[in-house]
Amino acid sequence: NLSSKSELAFLKELEIGPDNLGSFDGSWGGSGPVIESISPGNGEVIARVHSSTPDEVGNAITKAKESWPQWASMPAPARGEIVRQIGNELRKNLKPLGKLVSLEMGKILAEGIGEVQEYIDVCDYAVGLSRTLPGSLLPSERKDHVLLEKWNPLGVVGVISAFNFPVAVYGWNSAIAMVCGDTLVWKGAPTTPLVSIATTKIVAKVLERNGIPGSVASLITGGTDVGELLVNDNRVPLISFTGSTKAGKNVALKVQERFGKSLLELGGNNALIVTKDADLDMAIRAAVFSCVGTAGQRCTTTRRLILQTDIRTEFLKRLKMAFAGILGRIGDPIEESTLYGPLHSPAAVEAYKLTVEKAVKSGGCIEFGGKVIDRPGFYVEPTIISGLPASSDVVRHETFAPIVYILETNSLEEAIAVNNDVEQGLSSSLFTNNIGELFKWIGPLGSDCGIINVNIGTSGAEIGGAFGGEKATGGGRESGSDAWKHYARRATITINYGNELPLAQGIKFE
Ligand code: NAD
């Protein structure tokens, strides 16, 4: 019972109660199966959420499509003004919404708040974009002709997001899609429904205040079956999917079957390389956050540490000391002093246990951690495993937990080969002060990932760049740079302003 728990009083500010409706198409509904929202910090039920029925999913798409002409006909800067107000409304709710992320997802408070800040940042970015969305004017080979390239909105964009960034991923997609002129139907993870509802309420308030239908930013709630209805609907020209490679592949194939577009942000298997020319103090500090931040549940978490032989022993010794310091800071994620929180679910704890067992069976040596922590909630020890070849199954597989494998190499070339020899291609880092190594790393024969860092860890991207990865990470790009192009259709327009009809390539048809 929420009202009896004074520490959960902040939920009232977000209009979250013990019972919540999870379908929004301008008005709230939700008559599908009830989902319990569970706090990973103690395993207790926080609230119940009424998920969406197939009819409610259909209605959300219908309403988002109906509100599209009004939204798409507004000048882009006017849409930007709405997104600016959404950013401001989020600023007002920064702490309560950040706290809810921490409570329901299980990441520490600073990271929960950081995620809402990321949505605010991308709103600011999108406001600027709304006044600079470019097109081009290209020279024509024909007299008195001109070519224009214009970007028009797509229509309804379906956003399916993962549990680990329950606010920011929607933020990246929605702020940019909205200024591009698209309307949205969002399905968040089935285990973070309260965050989706609270975020949708914040956005809806701004839309309604401006006389814009709330269905511009609709919400559906549920698991794979609800997601599939969105994926298979012909009225949704773009599905932006964030989640595992396995699910993303299914989604991509389904969307392709109906010639829709998909934007895929899938799993990673990120490596951090430390060469003998690196600043070890910096490398260790960066590695600690990249390995254990969010309890290893970031898509960009460092899963492989590739150490040059000369520094391996020293680095590992100091890394273990730093991990030991983290053990003293385990706690309820919502407490400000906590640095290391729980895994998200019992299933995640199970996957962690199985992976550790498999690693040991394959000959791995547990250098640190390796056990489930005996306390309420879903806590496991941050874990370092050495002694496995880079080619072993567990090392090549993304386990969404705080497990890092120590790999050893003798040269940068060898380290790059190991970095690239996995099916995923999301994030990668090199620590070096050798300028030659730096340029090899970022060059054509260097890292094959979408994110290539130097002297910082693999996680913690900024919104100004395009975020995403290659290969089995899906190839999508979100947030900054020209990622907005995913949310628009390109039209090549040829205009004849003369009074003759010359054909291209000088063809005569007379
Ligand atoms: P998941 O694949 O289990 O679920 C992600 C979302 O997809 C959920 O909303 C789920 O309900 C939905 N879903 C699953 N199967 C579906 C289907 N067939 N059709 C439609 N919807 C479907 O992933 P998760 O466990 O929530 O998240 C962890 C994974 O997400 C990790 O692999 C992580 O690396 C990845 N991730 C990637 C990025 C990125 O930007 N590259 C960001 C965050 C998380």
Coordinates of C-alpha atoms and ligand atoms in Angstrom, one line a residue:
N1 CA 0.0 0.0 0.0
L2 CA 1.8 3.1 -1.3
S3 CA 0.1 5.6 0.9
S4 CA 1.3 4.0 4.1
K5 CA 4.9 4.3 3.0
S6 CA 6.1 7.8 3.6
E7 CA 9.3 7.3 1.7
L8 CA 7.2 6.8 -1.4
A9 CA 5.2 10.0 -1.0
F10 CA 7.1 11.5 -4.0
L11 CA 5.1 9.2 -6.3
K12 CA 2.0 11.3 -5.7
E13 CA 3.8 14.3 -7.3
L14 CA 4.1 12.1 -10.4
E15 CA 0.4 11.0 -10.1
I16 CA 1.4 7.4 -9.5
G17 CA -0.9 5.4 -7.1
P18 CA -1.2 1.8 -6.1
D19 CA -3.3 1.2 -9.2
N20 CA -2.3 2.6 -12.6
L21 CA -3.6 2.6 -16.1
G22 CA -1.0 1.8 -18.7
S23 CA -2.7 2.8 -22.0
F24 CA -2.8 6.4 -23.2
D25 CA -4.3 7.6 -26.5
G26 CA -5.3 11.0 -25.4
S27 CA -7.3 9.5 -22.6
W28 CA -6.2 6.8 -20.1
G29 CA -7.2 3.2 -20.3
G30 CA -5.8 -0.3 -19.7
S31 CA -7.9 -3.3 -19.4
G32 CA -5.3 -6.0 -20.2
P33 CA -3.6 -8.2 -17.7
V34 CA -2.3 -6.6 -14.5
I35 CA 1.4 -6.2 -14.2
E36 CA 3.1 -5.8 -10.8
S37 CA 5.9 -3.3 -10.6
I38 CA 8.7 -4.6 -8.4
S39 CA 11.5 -2.7 -6.7
P40 CA 14.8 -4.4 -7.4
G41 CA 16.2 -2.8 -4.2
N42 CA 14.1 -5.0 -2.0
G43 CA 12.0 -7.3 -4.2
E44 CA 8.7 -5.7 -3.0
V45 CA 5.7 -4.8 -5.2
I46 CA 5.4 -1.1 -5.6
A47 CA 2.2 -0.8 -7.5
R48 CA -0.1 -2.5 -10.1
V49 CA -0.4 -1.5 -13.7
H50 CA -3.2 -2.4 -16.0
S51 CA -1.6 -3.2 -19.4
S52 CA -3.0 -2.7 -22.9
T53 CA -5.4 -5.0 -24.7
P54 CA -4.9 -5.5 -28.5
D55 CA -7.9 -3.2 -29.1
E56 CA -6.2 -0.5 -27.0
V57 CA -3.0 -0.9 -28.9
G58 CA -5.0 -0.5 -32.2
N59 CA -6.7 2.6 -30.8
A60 CA -3.4 4.2 -29.7
I61 CA -2.1 3.8 -33.3
T62 CA -5.4 5.1 -34.8
K63 CA -5.4 8.1 -32.5
A64 CA -1.7 8.8 -33.1
K65 CA -2.3 8.7 -36.8
E66 CA -5.4 10.9 -36.5
S67 CA -3.4 13.6 -34.6
W68 CA -0.6 13.5 -37.1
P69 CA -1.9 15.9 -39.7
Q70 CA -2.4 18.7 -37.1
W71 CA 1.1 18.0 -35.6
A72 CA 2.9 17.7 -39.0
S73 CA 1.4 20.9 -40.3
M74 CA 2.7 23.0 -37.4
P75 CA 5.9 24.8 -38.3
A76 CA 9.0 22.9 -37.0
P77 CA 10.0 25.8 -34.6
A78 CA 6.4 25.7 -33.2
R79 CA 6.9 22.0 -32.5
G80 CA 10.2 22.9 -31.0
E81 CA 8.5 25.3 -28.6
I82 CA 6.3 22.4 -27.4
V83 CA 9.5 20.3 -26.9
R84 CA 11.1 23.2 -25.0
Q85 CA 8.1 23.2 -22.7
I86 CA 8.4 19.4 -22.2
G87 CA 12.0 20.0 -21.2
N88 CA 10.9 22.5 -18.7
E89 CA 8.2 20.3 -17.3
L90 CA 10.9 17.6 -16.9
R91 CA 13.1 20.0 -15.1
K92 CA 10.4 20.6 -12.5
N93 CA 10.1 16.8 -12.1
L94 CA 13.8 16.0 -12.3
K95 CA 14.1 14.6 -8.8
P96 CA 10.8 12.7 -8.4
L97 CA 11.1 11.1 -11.8
G98 CA 14.8 10.3 -11.3
K99 CA 13.8 8.8 -8.0
L100 CA 11.2 6.7 -9.6
V101 CA 13.7 5.4 -12.2
S102 CA 15.9 4.4 -9.2
L103 CA 13.1 2.8 -7.4
E104 CA 11.7 0.8 -10.3
M105 CA 14.7 0.1 -12.5
G106 CA 17.2 -0.2 -9.6
K107 CA 20.0 2.1 -10.8
I108 CA 21.5 4.4 -8.2
L109 CA 19.8 7.8 -7.6
A110 CA 22.5 9.9 -9.3
E111 CA 22.1 7.8 -12.4
G112 CA 18.3 7.9 -12.2
I113 CA 18.4 11.7 -12.1
G114 CA 21.1 11.7 -14.8
E115 CA 18.7 9.8 -17.1
V116 CA 16.0 12.4 -16.8
Q117 CA 18.7 15.1 -17.3
E118 CA 19.5 13.3 -20.5
Y119 CA 15.9 13.7 -21.7
I120 CA 16.1 17.4 -20.8
D121 CA 19.4 17.8 -22.7
V122 CA 18.0 16.2 -25.8
C123 CA 14.9 18.5 -25.6
D124 CA 17.3 21.5 -25.7
Y125 CA 19.1 19.9 -28.6
A126 CA 15.8 19.3 -30.4
V127 CA 14.6 22.8 -29.9
G128 CA 17.7 24.1 -31.7
L129 CA 17.3 21.4 -34.4
S130 CA 13.7 22.6 -35.0
R131 CA 15.1 25.9 -36.3
T132 CA 17.9 24.3 -38.3
L133 CA 16.4 21.1 -39.8
P134 CA 18.2 21.3 -43.1
G135 CA 17.3 20.5 -46.7
S136 CA 19.5 21.0 -49.8
L137 CA 19.3 22.8 -53.1
L138 CA 21.4 20.9 -55.7
P139 CA 22.4 22.1 -59.2
S140 CA 20.5 20.6 -62.1
E141 CA 22.2 19.5 -65.4
R142 CA 19.1 20.9 -67.1
K143 CA 18.5 24.6 -68.0
D144 CA 16.1 26.4 -65.7
H145 CA 15.7 23.4 -63.4
V146 CA 16.7 22.9 -59.8
L147 CA 16.9 19.9 -57.5
L148 CA 15.7 20.2 -53.9
E149 CA 16.1 17.7 -51.2
K150 CA 13.4 18.0 -48.5
W151 CA 12.8 15.9 -45.4
N152 CA 9.2 15.4 -44.5
P153 CA 7.9 13.6 -41.3
L154 CA 7.2 9.9 -41.5
G155 CA 3.9 9.7 -39.6
V156 CA 3.5 7.5 -36.5
V157 CA 6.8 6.3 -35.0
G158 CA 6.6 3.2 -32.7
V159 CA 9.2 3.3 -29.9
I160 CA 10.0 0.0 -28.1
S161 CA 12.5 0.4 -25.2
A162 CA 14.5 -1.7 -22.8
F163 CA 14.3 -1.7 -19.0
N164 CA 17.8 -0.3 -18.4
F165 CA 17.1 3.2 -19.7
P166 CA 13.4 3.6 -19.1
V167 CA 13.4 7.4 -19.6
A168 CA 16.4 8.4 -21.7
V169 CA 15.8 6.1 -24.7
Y170 CA 12.2 7.4 -25.0
G171 CA 13.6 11.0 -24.6
W172 CA 16.2 10.5 -27.4
N173 CA 13.5 9.2 -29.7
S174 CA 10.5 11.4 -28.8
A175 CA 12.2 14.8 -28.7
I176 CA 13.8 14.3 -32.1
A177 CA 10.8 12.6 -33.7
M178 CA 8.5 15.3 -32.4
V179 CA 10.5 18.2 -33.9
C180 CA 10.7 16.2 -37.2
G181 CA 6.8 16.2 -37.2
D182 CA 6.1 12.6 -36.2
T183 CA 3.6 11.4 -33.6
L184 CA 4.5 8.5 -31.3
V185 CA 3.3 5.3 -29.8
W186 CA 5.7 4.1 -27.0
K187 CA 6.0 0.7 -25.4
G188 CA 8.4 0.7 -22.5
A189 CA 9.7 -2.4 -20.8
P190 CA 7.1 -4.5 -19.0
T191 CA 9.1 -4.2 -15.8
T192 CA 9.3 -0.4 -15.8
P193 CA 5.7 0.6 -16.5
L194 CA 5.5 3.3 -13.7
V195 CA 8.3 5.2 -15.3
S196 CA 6.6 5.1 -18.7
I197 CA 3.3 6.3 -17.2
A198 CA 4.9 9.1 -15.2
T199 CA 6.9 10.3 -18.2
T200 CA 3.8 10.1 -20.5
K201 CA 1.8 12.2 -18.0
I202 CA 4.5 14.9 -17.9
V203 CA 4.5 15.1 -21.7
A204 CA 0.6 14.9 -22.0
K205 CA 0.3 17.9 -19.6
V206 CA 2.3 20.1 -21.9
L207 CA 0.4 18.9 -25.0
E208 CA -3.0 19.5 -23.5
R209 CA -2.0 22.9 -22.1
N210 CA -1.2 23.9 -25.7
G211 CA -4.4 22.5 -27.2
I212 CA -2.6 19.6 -28.9
P213 CA -4.1 16.1 -28.7
G214 CA -2.4 13.9 -26.0
S215 CA -2.3 11.1 -28.6
V216 CA 0.7 12.9 -30.3
A217 CA 2.6 11.0 -27.6
S218 CA 0.6 7.8 -26.9
L219 CA 1.6 4.9 -24.6
I220 CA 0.9 1.2 -24.6
T221 CA 2.0 -1.2 -21.9
G222 CA 2.9 -4.9 -21.8
G223 CA 5.4 -7.5 -23.0
T224 CA 6.4 -9.1 -26.3
D225 CA 2.8 -9.7 -27.4
V226 CA 1.9 -6.0 -27.1
G227 CA 5.2 -5.0 -28.8
E228 CA 4.5 -7.4 -31.7
L229 CA 1.2 -5.7 -32.4
L230 CA 3.0 -2.4 -32.9
V231 CA 5.8 -4.0 -34.9
N232 CA 3.3 -5.7 -37.3
D233 CA 1.1 -2.6 -37.9
N234 CA 1.3 -1.2 -41.4
R235 CA 0.3 2.2 -40.1
V236 CA 3.6 2.6 -38.2
P237 CA 6.3 3.4 -40.8
L238 CA 9.2 3.4 -38.3
I239 CA 9.9 1.1 -35.4
S240 CA 12.7 2.3 -33.2
F241 CA 13.7 -0.7 -31.1
T242 CA 16.1 -0.8 -28.2
G243 CA 16.8 -4.1 -26.6
S244 CA 18.6 -7.4 -27.0
T245 CA 20.1 -8.6 -30.3
K246 CA 17.8 -11.6 -30.3
A247 CA 14.6 -9.7 -30.0
G248 CA 15.8 -6.9 -32.3
K249 CA 16.5 -9.4 -35.1
N250 CA 12.9 -10.7 -34.9
V251 CA 11.6 -7.2 -34.9
A252 CA 13.8 -6.1 -37.8
L253 CA 12.7 -9.1 -39.9
K254 CA 9.0 -8.5 -39.2
V255 CA 9.3 -4.8 -40.0
Q256 CA 11.2 -5.6 -43.2
E257 CA 8.5 -8.0 -44.3
R258 CA 6.1 -5.1 -44.5
F259 CA 8.7 -2.7 -46.0
G260 CA 8.7 -0.6 -42.8
K261 CA 11.8 1.0 -41.5
S262 CA 13.5 0.0 -38.3
L263 CA 16.1 1.8 -36.1
L264 CA 17.9 -0.8 -34.1
E265 CA 19.9 -0.2 -30.8
L266 CA 20.8 -3.7 -29.7
G267 CA 23.3 -5.5 -27.5
G268 CA 27.0 -4.7 -27.0
N269 CA 30.1 -6.5 -26.0
N270 CA 32.3 -3.6 -25.3
A271 CA 36.0 -3.7 -24.7
L272 CA 38.4 -1.3 -23.0
I273 CA 42.1 -1.6 -24.1
V274 CA 44.9 -0.4 -21.9
T275 CA 48.3 -0.2 -23.5
K276 CA 51.7 0.2 -21.8
D277 CA 51.6 3.9 -22.8
A278 CA 48.4 4.6 -20.8
D279 CA 47.9 6.7 -17.7
L280 CA 47.0 3.8 -15.4
D281 CA 45.3 6.0 -12.7
M282 CA 42.9 7.3 -15.3
A283 CA 42.4 3.9 -16.9
I284 CA 41.5 2.3 -13.6
R285 CA 39.0 5.0 -12.6
A286 CA 37.4 4.8 -16.0
A287 CA 37.3 1.0 -16.0
V288 CA 35.6 0.9 -12.6
F289 CA 32.7 3.1 -13.7
S290 CA 32.4 1.4 -17.0
C291 CA 32.4 -2.1 -15.5
V292 CA 30.3 -1.7 -12.4
G293 CA 28.2 1.5 -13.1
T294 CA 24.5 0.6 -13.2
A295 CA 25.6 -2.8 -11.9
G296 CA 26.8 -3.7 -15.4
Q297 CA 23.4 -3.1 -17.0
R298 CA 24.3 -0.4 -19.6
C299 CA 24.4 -1.4 -23.2
T300 CA 27.9 0.2 -23.2
T301 CA 29.2 -1.5 -20.0
T302 CA 32.8 -2.7 -20.3
R303 CA 32.6 -6.5 -20.6
R304 CA 36.1 -7.2 -21.8
L305 CA 39.3 -5.6 -20.5
I306 CA 42.1 -6.0 -23.0
L307 CA 45.4 -5.4 -21.1
Q308 CA 48.9 -5.3 -22.6
T309 CA 51.2 -7.8 -21.0
D310 CA 53.5 -5.2 -19.5
I311 CA 50.8 -3.6 -17.3
R312 CA 48.4 -6.6 -16.8
T313 CA 49.5 -7.6 -13.3
E314 CA 49.7 -4.0 -11.9
F315 CA 46.4 -3.0 -13.5
L316 CA 44.5 -6.1 -12.3
K317 CA 45.9 -5.7 -8.7
R318 CA 44.7 -2.1 -8.6
L319 CA 41.4 -2.9 -10.3
K320 CA 40.6 -5.5 -7.6
M321 CA 41.4 -2.9 -4.9
A322 CA 39.0 -0.5 -6.5
F323 CA 36.3 -3.2 -6.8
A324 CA 36.8 -3.9 -3.1
G325 CA 36.0 -0.2 -2.4
I326 CA 32.7 -0.6 -4.3
L327 CA 31.6 -3.5 -2.0
G328 CA 31.5 -1.0 0.9
R329 CA 29.1 1.2 -1.0
I330 CA 26.4 -1.4 -1.8
G331 CA 22.9 -0.4 -0.8
D332 CA 19.4 0.7 -1.6
P333 CA 19.8 2.4 -4.9
I334 CA 17.5 5.3 -3.8
E335 CA 19.9 6.2 -0.9
E336 CA 22.2 9.0 -2.0
S337 CA 25.3 7.3 -0.5
T338 CA 24.9 4.1 -2.6
L339 CA 27.3 3.6 -5.4
Y340 CA 26.4 0.1 -6.4
G341 CA 22.8 -1.2 -6.6
P342 CA 20.9 -4.4 -7.6
L343 CA 20.3 -6.2 -10.8
H344 CA 16.9 -5.5 -12.3
S345 CA 15.2 -8.8 -11.8
P346 CA 15.5 -12.4 -10.5
A347 CA 16.0 -13.5 -14.1
A348 CA 19.0 -11.2 -14.4
V349 CA 20.5 -12.8 -11.2
E350 CA 19.9 -16.3 -12.7
A351 CA 21.7 -15.2 -15.9
Y352 CA 24.6 -13.9 -13.8
K353 CA 24.9 -17.2 -11.9
L354 CA 24.7 -19.3 -15.0
T355 CA 27.4 -17.2 -16.7
V356 CA 29.8 -17.4 -13.7
E357 CA 29.3 -21.2 -13.6
K358 CA 29.9 -21.5 -17.3
A359 CA 33.0 -19.3 -17.1
V360 CA 34.5 -21.4 -14.3
K361 CA 33.7 -24.7 -16.2
S362 CA 35.4 -23.3 -19.2
G363 CA 38.6 -22.8 -17.2
G364 CA 38.1 -19.2 -16.0
C365 CA 39.5 -17.9 -12.7
I366 CA 37.4 -15.7 -10.5
E367 CA 39.7 -12.8 -9.6
F368 CA 36.9 -10.9 -7.7
G369 CA 33.3 -11.5 -6.8
G370 CA 31.3 -14.3 -8.4
K371 CA 28.5 -14.6 -5.9
V372 CA 25.0 -13.6 -5.3
I373 CA 24.8 -11.2 -2.3
D374 CA 22.6 -12.4 0.6
R375 CA 20.2 -9.5 1.2
P376 CA 16.7 -8.6 0.1
G377 CA 16.5 -7.5 -3.6
F378 CA 18.5 -8.7 -6.6
Y379 CA 22.2 -8.0 -5.7
V380 CA 25.3 -9.7 -7.1
E381 CA 28.9 -9.1 -6.5
P382 CA 30.8 -7.1 -9.2
T383 CA 32.9 -9.8 -10.8
I384 CA 36.3 -10.1 -12.6
I385 CA 37.2 -13.3 -14.4
S386 CA 40.6 -14.0 -16.0
G387 CA 42.2 -17.0 -17.8
L388 CA 39.6 -17.4 -20.6
P389 CA 40.6 -17.1 -24.3
A390 CA 38.9 -14.2 -26.2
S391 CA 37.2 -16.8 -28.3
S392 CA 35.4 -18.6 -25.6
D393 CA 31.6 -18.6 -25.7
V394 CA 30.9 -16.7 -22.4
V395 CA 33.4 -13.9 -23.4
R396 CA 31.7 -13.5 -26.8
H397 CA 28.2 -13.4 -25.3
E398 CA 26.7 -10.3 -23.7
T399 CA 25.5 -11.2 -20.2
F400 CA 23.7 -8.2 -18.8
A401 CA 25.4 -8.2 -15.4
P402 CA 28.6 -6.8 -13.8
I403 CA 31.0 -9.4 -15.1
V404 CA 34.2 -8.4 -16.8
Y405 CA 36.7 -10.7 -18.5
I406 CA 40.5 -9.9 -18.4
L407 CA 42.2 -10.6 -21.7
E408 CA 45.9 -10.2 -22.4
T409 CA 47.6 -9.0 -25.6
N410 CA 51.1 -8.1 -26.7
S411 CA 50.4 -5.3 -29.3
L412 CA 47.8 -2.8 -30.2
E413 CA 47.1 -4.7 -33.5
E414 CA 46.4 -7.8 -31.5
A415 CA 44.1 -5.9 -29.1
I416 CA 42.2 -4.3 -32.0
A417 CA 41.7 -7.8 -33.5
V418 CA 40.3 -9.0 -30.2
N419 CA 38.1 -5.9 -29.8
N420 CA 36.6 -6.5 -33.3
D421 CA 36.3 -10.3 -33.1
V422 CA 32.8 -10.4 -31.6
E423 CA 29.4 -10.2 -33.3
Q424 CA 28.4 -6.9 -31.5
G425 CA 29.9 -3.5 -32.4
L426 CA 28.6 -0.9 -29.9
S427 CA 31.3 0.8 -27.8
S428 CA 35.0 0.6 -27.4
S429 CA 37.8 2.4 -25.6
L430 CA 41.6 2.8 -25.8
F431 CA 43.8 4.1 -23.1
T432 CA 47.1 5.4 -24.4
N433 CA 49.2 8.5 -24.6
N434 CA 50.8 7.4 -27.8
I435 CA 49.5 9.5 -30.7
G436 CA 50.4 6.8 -33.2
E437 CA 48.3 4.3 -31.4
L438 CA 45.4 6.7 -31.1
F439 CA 45.2 7.3 -34.9
K440 CA 45.5 3.6 -35.6
W441 CA 42.6 3.0 -33.2
I442 CA 40.2 5.5 -34.8
G443 CA 41.3 4.7 -38.4
P444 CA 40.0 2.3 -41.0
L445 CA 41.9 -0.7 -39.5
G446 CA 41.0 0.3 -35.9
S447 CA 37.9 -0.3 -33.8
D448 CA 34.8 -1.4 -35.8
C449 CA 32.3 -0.1 -33.3
G450 CA 29.9 2.8 -33.6
I451 CA 31.4 4.4 -30.5
I452 CA 35.2 4.7 -30.4
N453 CA 36.6 6.4 -27.3
V454 CA 40.1 7.5 -26.3
N455 CA 41.1 7.9 -22.6
I456 CA 37.6 7.6 -21.3
G457 CA 35.6 4.5 -20.5
T458 CA 33.1 2.7 -22.8
S459 CA 29.9 4.0 -21.1
G460 CA 28.4 7.5 -20.6
A461 CA 27.8 8.9 -24.0
E462 CA 26.7 12.5 -24.6
I463 CA 23.6 13.4 -26.5
G464 CA 25.3 15.6 -29.1
G465 CA 26.8 12.7 -31.0
A466 CA 25.0 10.0 -32.9
F467 CA 24.6 7.0 -30.6
G468 CA 24.6 3.4 -31.8
G469 CA 26.6 0.5 -33.0
E470 CA 27.5 -1.7 -36.0
K471 CA 27.1 -5.4 -36.8
A472 CA 24.7 -7.2 -34.4
T473 CA 24.2 -4.0 -32.4
G474 CA 21.9 -3.2 -35.3
G475 CA 23.4 -0.2 -37.2
G476 CA 20.9 2.4 -35.8
R477 CA 21.9 5.9 -34.7
E478 CA 19.9 8.0 -32.2
S479 CA 20.1 11.4 -30.5
G480 CA 22.6 13.9 -32.0
S481 CA 24.4 14.6 -35.2
D482 CA 22.2 13.7 -38.2
A483 CA 20.4 10.9 -36.4
W484 CA 17.2 12.9 -37.0
K485 CA 17.2 11.7 -40.6
H486 CA 15.9 8.3 -39.3
Y487 CA 12.6 10.0 -38.4
A488 CA 12.0 11.6 -41.7
R489 CA 11.5 10.6 -45.3
R490 CA 13.7 12.2 -47.9
A491 CA 12.1 13.6 -51.1
T492 CA 14.1 14.6 -54.1
I493 CA 12.2 17.3 -55.9
T494 CA 13.0 18.5 -59.4
I495 CA 11.5 21.8 -60.3
N496 CA 11.4 23.2 -63.9
Y497 CA 11.0 26.9 -63.8
G498 CA 11.6 27.4 -67.6
N499 CA 9.3 26.7 -70.5
E500 CA 11.1 23.8 -72.2
L501 CA 11.1 20.1 -71.3
P502 CA 14.7 18.8 -71.6
L503 CA 15.3 15.2 -70.5
A504 CA 18.1 14.2 -68.2
Q505 CA 21.2 12.7 -69.8
G506 CA 20.5 14.7 -72.9
I507 CA 18.0 12.0 -74.1
K508 CA 15.9 13.1 -77.1
F509 CA 12.4 11.7 -77.4
E510 CA 11.0 13.4 -80.4
Ligands
NAD1 P1 14.6 -7.2 -24.4 O1 15.1 -7.4 -25.8 O2 14.2 -8.3 -23.6 O3 13.4 -6.2 -24.4 C1 13.4 -4.9 -25.0 C2 12.0 -4.4 -25.3 O4 11.5 -5.2 -26.4 C3 11.0 -4.6 -24.2 O5 10.1 -3.5 -24.2 C4 10.3 -5.9 -24.6 O6 9.0 -6.0 -24.1 C5 10.3 -5.7 -26.2 N1 10.2 -7.0 -27.0 C6 10.9 -8.1 -26.8 N2 10.7 -9.0 -27.8 C7 9.9 -8.3 -28.7 C8 9.3 -8.7 -29.9 N3 9.5 -9.9 -30.5 N4 8.5 -7.8 -30.5 C9 8.2 -6.6 -30.0 N5 8.8 -6.2 -28.8 C10 9.6 -7.0 -28.1 O7 15.8 -6.3 -23.7 P2 16.0 -5.9 -22.2 O8 16.3 -7.1 -21.4 O9 14.8 -5.0 -21.8 O10 17.2 -4.9 -22.3 C11 18.6 -5.3 -22.3 C12 19.1 -5.4 -23.7 O11 18.9 -4.1 -24.4 C13 20.6 -5.6 -23.7 O12 21.0 -6.5 -24.7 C14 21.2 -4.2 -24.0 O13 22.5 -4.2 -24.5 C15 20.2 -3.7 -24.9 N6 20.2 -2.2 -24.9 C16 20.8 -1.6 -26.0 C17 20.9 -0.2 -26.1 C18 21.5 0.5 -27.2 O14 21.3 1.7 -27.3 N7 22.2 -0.2 -28.1 C19 20.4 0.6 -25.0 C20 19.8 -0.1 -23.9 C21 19.7 -1.5 -23.9

